[in-house]
Amino acid sequence: MRRATIADVAREAGVSPSTASVVFSGKTPVSEATRGRVLAAAASLGYTGPDPRAASLRRGRSGIVGVVFEEYLGAAFLDPVKTLMMDGLADGVAPLGAGLLLLRDDIAGSGASLTTAPLDAAVLIGCSGHLRASLDVVRARGIPVVVVEGDAGDDVPRIGLDNREAQRQAASHVCTLGHRRVAVVALPLSGGWERGWMPDDARITVDVTRERLAGAREVFPDARVWAAAGSFIAEGLEAGRALFADEAERPTAVLAQSDLLAAGVIRAAEEAGLRVPEDVSVTGFDGIAVDGLAPYELTTLHQPAAEKGRAAGRAVTAMIEGGQAASIQFTCTFREGNTTGPRPGEPGAAR
Amino acid sequence: MRRATIADVAREAGVSPSTASVVFSGKTPVSEATRGRVLAAAASLGYTGPDPRAASLRRGRSGIVGVVFEEYLGAAFLDPVKTLMMDGLADGVAPLGAGLLLLRDDIAGSGASLTTAPLDAAVLIGCSGHLRASLDVVRARGIPVVVVEGDAGDDVPRIGLDNREAQRQAASHVCTLGHRRVAVVALPLSGGWERGWMPDDARITVDVTRERLAGAREVFPDARVWAAAGSFIAEGLEAGRALFADEAERPTAVLAQSDLLAAGVIRAAEEAGLRVPEDVSVTGFDGIAVDGLAPYELTTLHQPAAEKGRAAGRAVTAMIEGGQAASIQFTCTFREGNTTGPRPGEPGAAR
DNA sequence: TTGTACGCGTTATCAG
DNA sequence: CTGATAACGCGTACAA
C-alpha cells in the first residue's frame, strides 16, 4: 500500500492538488472552509505533509547546509571552539530553515560525500591541504561555499580571525611584565600528529598555528616552540613537562596557542612545584571556559567563536539567496586573568 | 544559463539519457567506448554528476539520517560520551552511504525540523519527555527510528545500557571496601537544570539518572543524593564542595554518575584537603578518558559508547533496507582504578 | 479563491 | 550492452 500523496488528499477533500498544496505551504490565502476539509482529509489518510524529496526537487533547495571537517567527526567536537562555532552556525542558518549535515573531507570515504549530498551550501572548517580538494568538488557543483579559518582562493568568502595580531598582543603583555625567557606551546603544525620541539626548518601547514606563532615571534623571535599533537589538556601537560624539565632552560612565561594547552601547562607547573603566576606565567588562546580549571582564570585572547559560526551561517544564507558574501575578519579581545604576573625577581614581583 | 542536466550530456554524447545515467550510477555494465564519450561530454558541459535532489526523489532515498538531540546542539558535544556515540553512528550508517543531519527536538524551532527534512531514518538521543513528541512526528511520517538511551514504546528499537546493574556493581564494590556513609552525585533529574540535594519526593524523568540511582540504592538505600545540573567537571566540583562541607556528614565514598562529575568531586576533595582514595573513595561512570585527570585513574563503569552508536547505525540501516531491528542492551564493564580504597580506619586501610 | 497544465532531473523496467 | 517509456511527488504560472 502506497503512502498517500498530496493528490490523494486533494481528491479526498474534493479540491484540486494545487489548492491542497497551498494549504500546506501557506503561500496563498485559502478559505477557512476548504482549509479545514483538506486538513481533515490529510488526517484521515495519514498524510503528514509534502514529501521533502519532491519538494526540494521542485524548489531547487534541500534546506541542508553541509559542514565539512578535516578530521574524524568525533575529534571535531572535542574542541570547545568548534562546538561553539557549530552553535553559532546553527543560529546563522536558522533563517533558511536549514539543517546541518556533518561531512568529513576524505573524498574517498564510503560515507555520504560532498559529491552526492543534496546541499544548498557548504561550510569548510579548518586549514589543511585536504580542504583544497573538497573545495574543488563543491565549487564544481556550483554550490555556495564559505571557509572558516582556512585559506581558500580569493573568490571564496572566508571567516577569519586576527590570529597573528592577537597573539602578538599577548606576547607583548608578557614582555611588558619583564619576561624574556619565553616558550611557545603550539597547536599541531600539520595534519600529522607529531609532538615535540619544533625544528627550525619545520613546515607549518596549519594556518592557525603559523599565524599565532608569527605573532609570538614578533615579540620573541627566539622563543623555543613545543608543538602539541592536538588541543587537549593532556597535550599541554606533556608540553609543560618538557618545558619545565630542564631547570636551566626553564621559561618564566609560556604562550600556549589554546586554552586547553594552557590548562595542561599550568597543571604541569603545579606538578613541578612551580606557582602560577609567581614562578611562571601562562597565557592561553580562545577564551573558552576550561572545565575545572578554577581557581585559575587564564590570561587569554577571547575569540568570538560562536560569532564566527553565525557569520558563516549568514554568509551562506546570503549566497543561497543570490547575494554576495564578503570575507570577514574577527578580532580577539585580550583578557587578563590571574595566570600572568611579573617576571620572578622583577621589581614588583611577589616575594 | 541553466546548469547542464544528464539529458544534455546524453545528447552531447549521442546516447540515450538512460545510458548516461548508468554511466554515472554504475548499476549496469557499459562499454568502455560509450562510457568515455559520456564522461567527455559531461566534462565539456561542466556536468558533475546527477542532481542529488532528483535522484533522491526517484529512488525514494535521500541518504540522510537525522540525529535528534534534546538539547542545544553545542551542549550535546560537550559530552564525550555523545561524541563517541556520534563516531560510532557515523560508522554504523556508512554502509548506507548516509550522512548525519543534526537536529534538535524543539518542534517549534525555526530550524530544519523533523517534519521537513528529507530523512531516510532518525536516531533519537536522550531520555526526556520532549522526545516523545519527536517520536510521534517521525513515526507519523513513517520513517524508521531508533532510540538511544530513552524509553520509547515497545515497537521502537532501543539501544540501551544496563545502567542499573552496572551502578549496583560499583556500589557493591564500594560496600565491600567497608564504606557505609556513601553519597551519590547524580546527573540531572529532569530537563530543567536544578542543582542541589535531591528531595525524597523528587520526580526523575531522565531514564539514565533514574536507573543508575536505582542501582546505587539497591546497595545503599539511604544514600544522600546531590543532583548536578549537567555532566561537567565544574558541576562535580560544586557537588563535591557540598558533600564535603559538613564534617560530620561527610561521606567516605562518593558514587558519581559520570566520569566528569567524578573528576570534579576529586578536585573538590583535594580542595578540602582530603586524599583520594585514602580519605574518600570516588567512582565514576562512562569509562571515558577525562582530559587532564592524571595521575588518577577512575574506578568506573566503562560503557561501550561508540559501540552503541554503531549499533544504532546498524539498526537504522537494517530498517531502511526493509528489515526489522531488535532492541539491544549493552553492558558496562567494571574497571577498578586508584580512586577507591578501603574505608578509612578499616583494617587494611592506609594509615 | 480555486483549478489546469506542466516540468523539476532522475532512474527502474523492460524490450531489443 | 543500449534505448524508449514512465513515473517519483510536488510547486507554481496562469487562467478562470
Short mmCIF file of C-alpha atoms in Angstrom, two decimals, chain A residues 48, chain B residues 107 114-115 132-143:
data_model
loop_
_atom_site.label_atom_id
_atom_site.label_comp_id
_atom_site.label_asym_id
_atom_site.label_seq_id
_atom_site.Cartn_x
_atom_site.Cartn_y
_atom_site.Cartn_z
CA THR A 48 1.77 14.25 7.21
CA ILE B 107 9.48 21.07 17.38
CA LEU B 114 11.96 16.70 11.83
CA THR B 115 8.88 17.47 9.84
CA ARG B 132 8.03 11.71 22.96
CA ALA B 133 6.74 14.40 20.67
CA SER B 134 9.62 13.99 18.28
CA LEU B 135 8.98 10.32 18.20
CA ASP B 136 5.38 10.85 17.21
CA VAL B 137 6.34 13.15 14.38
CA VAL B 138 8.83 10.72 12.97
CA ARG B 139 6.58 7.77 13.21
CA ALA B 140 3.72 9.62 11.61
CA ARG B 141 6.00 10.21 8.70
CA GLY B 142 6.66 6.53 8.55
CA ILE B 143 10.36 6.96 8.99
#
